[in-house]
C-alpha positions as a printed NumPy array, in Angstrom:
array([[131.665, 123.931,  85.   ],
       [128.617, 121.668,  85.041],
       [129.539, 120.147,  88.412],
       [129.889, 123.642,  89.853],
       [126.2  , 124.311,  89.175],
       [125.256, 121.07 ,  90.904],
       [127.45 , 121.695,  93.938],
       [124.715, 123.461,  95.991],
       [122.344, 120.568,  95.312],
       [124.931, 118.   ,  96.419],
       [125.755, 120.005,  99.533],
       [122.061, 120.164, 100.399],
       [121.672, 116.405,  99.839],
       [124.714, 115.522, 101.952],
       [123.591, 117.849, 104.743],
       [120.062, 116.391, 104.626],
       [121.421, 112.837, 104.732],
       [123.56 , 113.7  , 107.743],
       [120.607, 115.281, 109.543],
       [118.516, 112.155, 109.037],
       [121.252, 109.569, 109.617],
       [122.789, 111.012, 112.804],
       [119.771, 110.334, 115.075],
       [119.621, 106.776, 113.751],
       [123.339, 106.256, 114.436],
       [122.882, 107.762, 117.897],
       [120.04 , 105.327, 118.608],
       [122.005, 102.28 , 117.419],
       [125.096, 103.413, 119.332],
       [123.12 , 103.837, 122.558],
       [121.721, 100.333, 122.206],
       [125.258,  99.028, 122.805],
       [125.84 , 101.159, 125.912],
       [125.467,  99.756, 129.404],
       [121.791,  98.957, 129.978],
       [120.159, 101.896, 131.748],
       [117.16 , 104.141, 131.366],
       [119.163, 107.334, 130.832],
       [121.232, 108.484, 127.891],
       [124.986, 108.906, 128.249],
       [126.147, 112.328, 129.287],
       [127.727, 113.86 , 127.249],
       [126.011, 112.361, 124.182],
       [128.338, 110.402, 121.9  ],
       [127.933, 108.74 , 118.541],
       [130.253, 105.784, 119.206],
       [129.949, 103.755, 122.411],
       [132.877, 103.664, 124.798],
       [132.399,  99.932, 125.381],
       [130.189,  97.471, 123.505],
       [127.686,  95.736, 125.777],
       [124.975,  93.349, 124.567],
       [123.037,  93.32 , 127.873],
       [120.112,  95.263, 126.393],
       [119.765,  92.78 , 123.547],
       [119.991,  89.818, 125.93 ],
       [117.275,  91.37 , 128.067],
       [114.95 ,  92.025, 125.132],
       [115.383,  88.556, 123.623],
       [115.18 ,  86.597, 126.876],
       [112.745,  88.495, 129.095],
       [110.27 ,  89.864, 126.581],
       [107.808,  88.366, 124.157],
       [109.664,  89.77 , 121.155],
       [110.37 ,  86.416, 119.436],
       [106.753,  85.37 , 119.873],
       [105.482,  88.755, 118.659],
       [107.745,  88.582, 115.608],
       [106.477,  85.072, 114.804],
       [102.864,  86.237, 115.164],
       [103.543,  89.19 , 112.86 ],
       [105.144,  86.909, 110.288],
       [102.226,  84.456, 110.358],
       [ 99.62 ,  87.213, 110.076],
       [101.498,  89.006, 107.293],
       [102.073,  85.903, 105.165],
       [ 98.49 ,  84.666, 105.536],
       [ 97.082,  88.124, 104.784],
       [ 99.246,  88.531, 101.691],
       [ 98.375,  85.099, 100.313],
       [ 94.621,  85.401, 100.88 ],
       [ 94.445,  89.01 ,  99.671],
       [ 96.293,  88.284,  96.425],
       [ 94.253,  85.134,  95.814],
       [ 90.864,  86.743,  96.365],
       [ 91.783,  90.03 ,  94.681],
       [ 93.138,  88.329,  91.579],
       [ 89.978,  86.267,  91.199],
       [ 87.831,  89.359,  91.681],
       [ 89.951,  91.463,  89.311],
       [ 89.804,  88.785,  86.618],
       [ 86.032,  88.761,  86.881],
       [ 85.823,  92.537,  86.571],
       [ 88.339,  92.697,  83.711],
       [ 87.374,  89.74 ,  81.524],
       [ 83.869,  88.494,  82.306],
       [ 80.858,  90.426,  81.052],
       [ 77.965,  90.403,  83.519],
       [ 75.061,  92.661,  84.366],
       [ 76.006,  95.39 ,  86.84 ],
       [ 79.753,  94.876,  86.509],
       [ 80.635,  98.57 ,  86.319],
       [ 78.175,  99.528,  89.075],
       [ 79.641,  96.892,  91.385],
       [ 83.169,  98.03 ,  90.557],
       [ 82.196, 101.61 ,  91.379],
       [ 80.964, 100.395,  94.757],
       [ 84.403,  98.825,  95.257],
       [ 85.993, 102.178,  94.402],
       [ 83.579, 104.019,  96.679],
       [ 84.694, 101.956,  99.648],
       [ 88.263, 103.091,  99.023],
       [ 87.191, 106.704,  99.492],
       [ 85.715, 106.167, 102.955],
       [ 87.939, 106.881, 105.954],
       [ 89.032, 103.718, 107.743],
       [ 87.754, 104.767, 111.171],
       [ 84.139, 104.644, 109.959],
       [ 84.326, 100.868, 109.858],
       [ 85.778, 100.254, 113.302],
       [ 82.502,  99.66 , 115.156],
       [ 80.874,  97.503, 112.433],
       [ 84.076,  95.454, 112.138],
       [ 84.141,  94.919, 115.902],
       [ 80.5  ,  93.835, 115.972],
       [ 80.98 ,  91.438, 113.057],
       [ 84.125,  89.882, 114.539],
       [ 82.4  ,  89.534, 117.892],
       [ 79.53 ,  87.653, 116.277],
       [ 81.722,  85.259, 114.281],
       [ 83.23 ,  82.243, 115.956],
       [ 80.784,  81.134, 118.586],
       [ 80.267,  82.356, 122.11 ],
       [ 82.074,  85.018, 124.071],
       [ 84.166,  87.49 , 122.18 ],
       [ 84.249,  85.551, 118.906],
       [ 87.297,  86.377, 116.825],
       [ 88.264,  89.464, 118.853],
       [ 91.92 ,  89.208, 119.87 ],
       [ 92.753,  86.263, 117.619],
       [ 95.081,  85.85 , 114.663],
       [ 92.177,  84.722, 112.512],
       [ 90.293,  87.909, 113.339],
       [ 93.239,  90.093, 112.352],
       [ 93.774,  88.166, 109.133],
       [ 90.085,  88.48 , 108.268],
       [ 90.14 ,  92.244, 108.873],
       [ 93.32 ,  92.831, 106.901],
       [ 92.139,  90.707, 103.975],
       [ 88.757,  92.426, 103.954],
       [ 90.263,  95.896, 103.907],
       [ 92.862,  95.031, 101.273],
       [ 90.674,  93.371,  98.669],
       [ 89.15 ,  96.5  ,  97.107],
       [ 92.394,  98.366,  96.523],
       [ 94.205,  95.328,  95.206],
       [ 91.279,  94.477,  92.935],
       [ 91.454,  97.995,  91.522],
       [ 95.135,  97.664,  90.642],
       [ 94.906,  94.103,  89.362],
       [ 91.869,  94.862,  87.193],
       [ 93.873,  97.481,  85.309],
       [ 96.655,  94.954,  84.787],
       [ 94.326,  92.17 ,  83.655],
       [ 92.317,  94.345,  81.29 ]])
């Protein structure tokens, strides 16, 4: 009797899963079709013939491997530097008594409440001025890492301070 009351919920969940999974299966299936810029007509979930030409094209003719390596480098460096700096900052806020500690922490929290697009122009100007002549760190991995670390420190400090207190 209990399962009968839950039957509408399970039907809704299965139907929802099918609605969300079918487009994904359609996309993956079409990636194995013959390489073209049009979808098969009529649409089908399973390919008629498996062809890896699209994957060969993407891996050989594009910059995908290089882009993936760049993303990995930037992500790992950002994570390491953000955790290192945030943990040091959070420890200071949680365990060390100093004048203005709470006021400074509230400034940290205040920066979290500002929309991200307000900082785009100042960030561009700062990155342009760092690193010598020309465009500075604009368009470099170091510039991206610096931006991502700078924007991640306040939020991570907030969470780590609660843990360390």
